[in-house]
Coordinates of N, CA and C in Angstrom, one line a residue:
R300 N 4.8 19.7 -50.5 CA 4.4 19.6 -49.2 C 5.7 19.7 -47.8
T301 N 6.0 18.7 -47.9 CA 6.7 18.3 -46.9 C 7.6 16.8 -47.1
F302 N 8.7 16.6 -46.6 CA 9.4 15.2 -46.7 C 9.7 14.6 -46.1
E303 N 10.4 13.5 -46.2 CA 11.3 12.5 -45.0 C 12.0 11.3 -45.5
A304 N 13.4 11.8 -45.2 CA 14.3 10.4 -45.8 C 14.0 9.2 -44.9
D305 N 14.2 8.2 -45.8 CA 14.1 6.6 -45.0 C 15.8 6.9 -44.3
R306 N 15.8 5.9 -43.8 CA 16.6 6.0 -42.9 C 17.9 5.3 -43.1
N307 N 18.0 4.3 -44.6 CA 18.9 3.8 -44.9 C 19.9 4.7 -46.4
R308 N 19.1 6.2 -46.0 CA 19.7 7.0 -47.3 C 19.8 6.6 -49.0
S309 N 18.1 6.0 -49.2 CA 18.0 5.1 -50.9 C 17.4 5.8 -51.1
G310 N 16.9 6.8 -50.3 CA 15.6 7.1 -51.2 C 14.6 8.5 -49.7
V311 N 13.6 9.3 -50.2 CA 12.9 9.9 -49.6 C 11.5 10.0 -49.5
Y312 N 10.5 10.3 -49.4 CA 9.3 9.8 -49.0 C 9.1 11.8 -48.9
L313 N 7.9 12.3 -50.3 CA 7.8 12.9 -50.4 C 6.0 13.5 -50.5
Q314 N 6.1 14.2 -49.7 CA 3.8 14.6 -49.6 C 3.7 16.2 -50.8
D315 N 2.5 15.0 -51.8 CA 2.2 16.9 -52.2 C 1.2 17.2 -51.3
Q316 N 0.8 18.6 -52.3 CA -0.5 20.1 -51.1 C -1.5 18.9 -51.3
R317 N -2.0 17.9 -51.8 CA -3.1 17.0 -51.7 C -3.0 16.0 -50.7
Q318 N -1.5 15.7 -50.2 CA -1.3 14.9 -49.3 C -0.9 13.9 -49.3
N319 N -0.8 13.6 -50.7 CA -0.3 12.6 -51.2 C 1.0 11.9 -50.8
W320 N 1.4 10.1 -50.2 CA 3.1 10.3 -50.1 C 3.7 9.5 -51.6
Y321 N 4.6 10.0 -51.6 CA 5.5 9.1 -52.7 C 6.4 8.8 -52.5
Y322 N 7.2 7.9 -52.7 CA 8.4 7.4 -52.2 C 9.7 7.3 -54.4
A323 N 10.7 8.5 -53.7 CA 11.6 8.8 -54.8 C 13.2 7.8 -54.5
R324 N 13.4 6.2 -55.5 CA 14.1 5.3 -55.1 C 15.7 6.3 -56.0
F325 N 16.7 6.5 -54.9 CA 17.9 7.0 -55.7 C 18.8 5.9 -56.5
N326 N 19.8 6.3 -57.5 CA 20.6 5.4 -58.3 C 21.5 5.3 -56.9
G327 N 21.4 5.3 -55.7 CA 22.6 5.3 -54.7 C 22.4 6.1 -53.3
P328 N 23.5 5.8 -52.2 CA 22.7 6.6 -51.1 C 22.9 8.4 -51.7
C329 N 22.6 8.6 -50.4 CA 22.0 10.1 -50.4 C 22.1 10.7 -49.4
W330 N 23.9 10.6 -49.0 CA 24.5 11.0 -47.3 C 23.5 12.2 -47.3
D331 N 23.5 13.7 -47.8 CA 22.9 14.4 -47.0 C 21.4 14.6 -46.5
V332 N 21.1 13.6 -47.2 CA 18.9 13.9 -47.0 C 19.0 13.4 -46.0
D333 N 19.4 12.7 -45.1 CA 19.0 12.4 -43.4 C 19.4 13.7 -42.9
F334 N 19.8 14.5 -42.9 CA 20.3 15.9 -41.9 C 19.6 16.9 -42.7
A335 N 19.7 17.3 -44.1 CA 18.5 17.9 -45.2 C 17.1 18.6 -43.9
V336 N 17.6 20.2 -43.7 CA 15.9 21.0 -43.4 C 14.9 20.9 -44.9
R337 N 15.5 21.7 -45.8 CA 15.0 21.2 -47.1 C 15.6 20.7 -48.0
I338 N 14.8 20.8 -49.2 CA 15.2 19.9 -50.5 C 15.0 20.7 -52.1
G339 N 15.8 20.5 -52.4 CA 15.1 21.1 -53.8 C 15.3 20.2 -54.7
F340 N 14.5 20.1 -56.0 CA 14.5 19.5 -56.9 C 14.8 20.4 -58.3
K341 N 15.2 19.4 -59.3 CA 15.3 20.0 -60.8 C 14.9 18.8 -61.9
T342 N 13.9 19.2 -62.2 CA 13.6 18.4 -63.5 C 13.7 18.6 -64.6
F343 N 13.6 17.6 -65.7 CA 14.2 17.7 -66.8 C 13.1 18.1 -68.0
G344 N 13.2 18.4 -69.1 CA 12.1 19.0 -70.3 C 11.3 19.8 -70.4
G345 N 11.4 20.9 -69.1 CA 10.8 21.5 -69.1 C 9.1 21.8 -68.7
S346 N 9.4 20.4 -67.8 CA 8.5 19.8 -67.0 C 8.5 20.4 -65.0
S347 N 7.3 20.7 -64.8 CA 7.2 20.7 -63.7 C 6.5 19.9 -63.0
T348 N 6.7 18.5 -62.9 CA 6.6 17.6 -62.7 C 7.6 16.5 -62.3
L349 N 7.6 15.7 -61.0 CA 9.1 15.4 -60.6 C 9.1 13.8 -61.3
S350 N 9.6 13.1 -61.8 CA 9.5 12.0 -62.5 C 11.3 11.5 -62.3
R351 N 10.9 10.2 -63.2 CA 12.7 9.6 -63.2 C 13.4 10.2 -63.7
G352 N 14.8 10.1 -63.6 CA 15.8 10.9 -63.8 C 15.8 12.3 -62.9
D353 N 14.7 12.9 -63.0 CA 15.4 14.2 -62.1 C 16.2 14.2 -61.0
T354 N 16.3 15.0 -60.3 CA 17.4 15.1 -59.2 C 16.8 15.7 -58.6
I355 N 17.2 15.8 -56.8 CA 17.1 16.1 -55.4 C 17.9 16.4 -55.4
Y356 N 17.9 17.9 -55.0 CA 19.6 18.4 -54.6 C 19.4 18.9 -52.5
A357 N 19.8 17.6 -51.6 CA 20.3 18.1 -50.6 C 21.4 18.4 -50.1
G358 N 21.7 19.8 -49.4 CA 22.5 20.2 -48.7 C 23.6 20.5 -49.7
K359 N 24.6 19.8 -50.1 CA 25.6 19.9 -51.4 C 25.5 19.0 -52.4
E360 N 24.9 17.8 -51.9 CA 24.6 16.4 -53.1 C 23.1 17.1 -53.5
V361 N 23.9 15.8 -54.6 CA 22.8 15.7 -56.0 C 22.7 14.4 -56.0
C362 N 21.2 14.1 -56.1 CA 20.6 12.8 -55.6 C 19.2 12.1 -57.0
E363 N 20.1 11.4 -58.0 CA 19.3 11.2 -59.3 C 17.8 10.3 -58.8
I364 N 16.9 10.8 -59.2 CA 16.1 9.7 -58.9 C 15.8 8.5 -60.0
V365 N 15.7 7.2 -59.6 CA 15.9 6.2 -60.5 C 13.9 5.5 -60.4
D366 N 13.5 5.7 -59.7 CA 12.2 5.6 -59.5 C 11.6 6.0 -58.5
L367 N 10.2 6.6 -58.7 CA 9.3 7.5 -58.3 C 7.7 6.5 -57.8
V368 N 7.4 6.2 -57.2 CA 6.6 5.6 -56.7 C 5.3 6.0 -56.0
R369 N 3.7 6.0 -55.8 CA 2.9 6.5 -54.6 C 3.3 6.2 -53.9
S370 N 2.9 5.9 -52.7 CA 3.4 4.8 -51.2 C 2.2 5.6 -50.4
G371 N 2.2 4.8 -49.0 CA 2.0 5.5 -48.1 C 2.9 6.5 -47.0
P372 N 2.8 6.7 -46.2 CA 3.5 7.5 -45.7 C 5.0 7.2 -44.8
P373 N 5.3 7.7 -45.0 CA 6.9 6.9 -44.2 C 6.2 6.2 -42.6
P374 N 7.4 5.0 -42.7 CA 6.8 4.6 -41.4 C 7.8 5.4 -40.1
A375 N 6.9 4.9 -39.3 CA 6.6 5.6 -37.8 C 8.0 5.5 -37.6
K376 N 8.6 6.6 -36.9 CA 10.4 6.7 -35.9 C 10.4 6.4 -35.2
P377 N 11.7 4.8 -34.7 CA 11.4 4.4 -33.8 C 11.3 5.2 -32.1
K378 N 10.8 5.2 -30.9 CA 10.8 5.7 -30.0 C 12.3 5.1 -29.8
K379 N 12.9 6.9 -28.4 CA 14.0 6.9 -27.7 C 13.5 6.1 -26.7
A380 N 14.8 5.3 -26.3 CA 14.4 4.6 -24.9 C 14.5 5.5 -23.9
R381 N 13.7 5.1 -22.6 CA 14.0 6.2 -21.6 C 14.5 5.3 -21.1
K382 N 15.3 6.6 -20.3 CA 16.2 6.1 -19.1 C 15.9 6.1 -17.9
S383 N 16.0 5.1 -16.6 CA 15.7 4.8 -16.1 C 16.5 5.8 -14.6
S384 N 15.6 6.2 -14.2 CA 16.6 6.9 -12.8 C 17.0 5.9 -11.6

C-alpha cells in the first residue's frame, strides 16, 4: 500500500493492504530509497509474498532484504524548526 524509508538507509517500512506495518532490513545501505517516489519488488521462487532474500528496487539501486519483521508504523518525522522574524 505504502512505504517509508528509515532515515539511516538500512531498511524500509512497508504497509500492506490490511494496513499492517513491516520493517525490511537491507544487507547494506540503500542510498536511493530515501528519495524514491515508488519502489519495486522482486520475489524469488514464484512466490507473491515478500521475504528474506528478495529485493527492493529504489531508483537505479537494487537492495537485498536480509530480514522482514512485523512492526509498528514508522517513527514520526522530526518537525522543522520555525524561523523567528
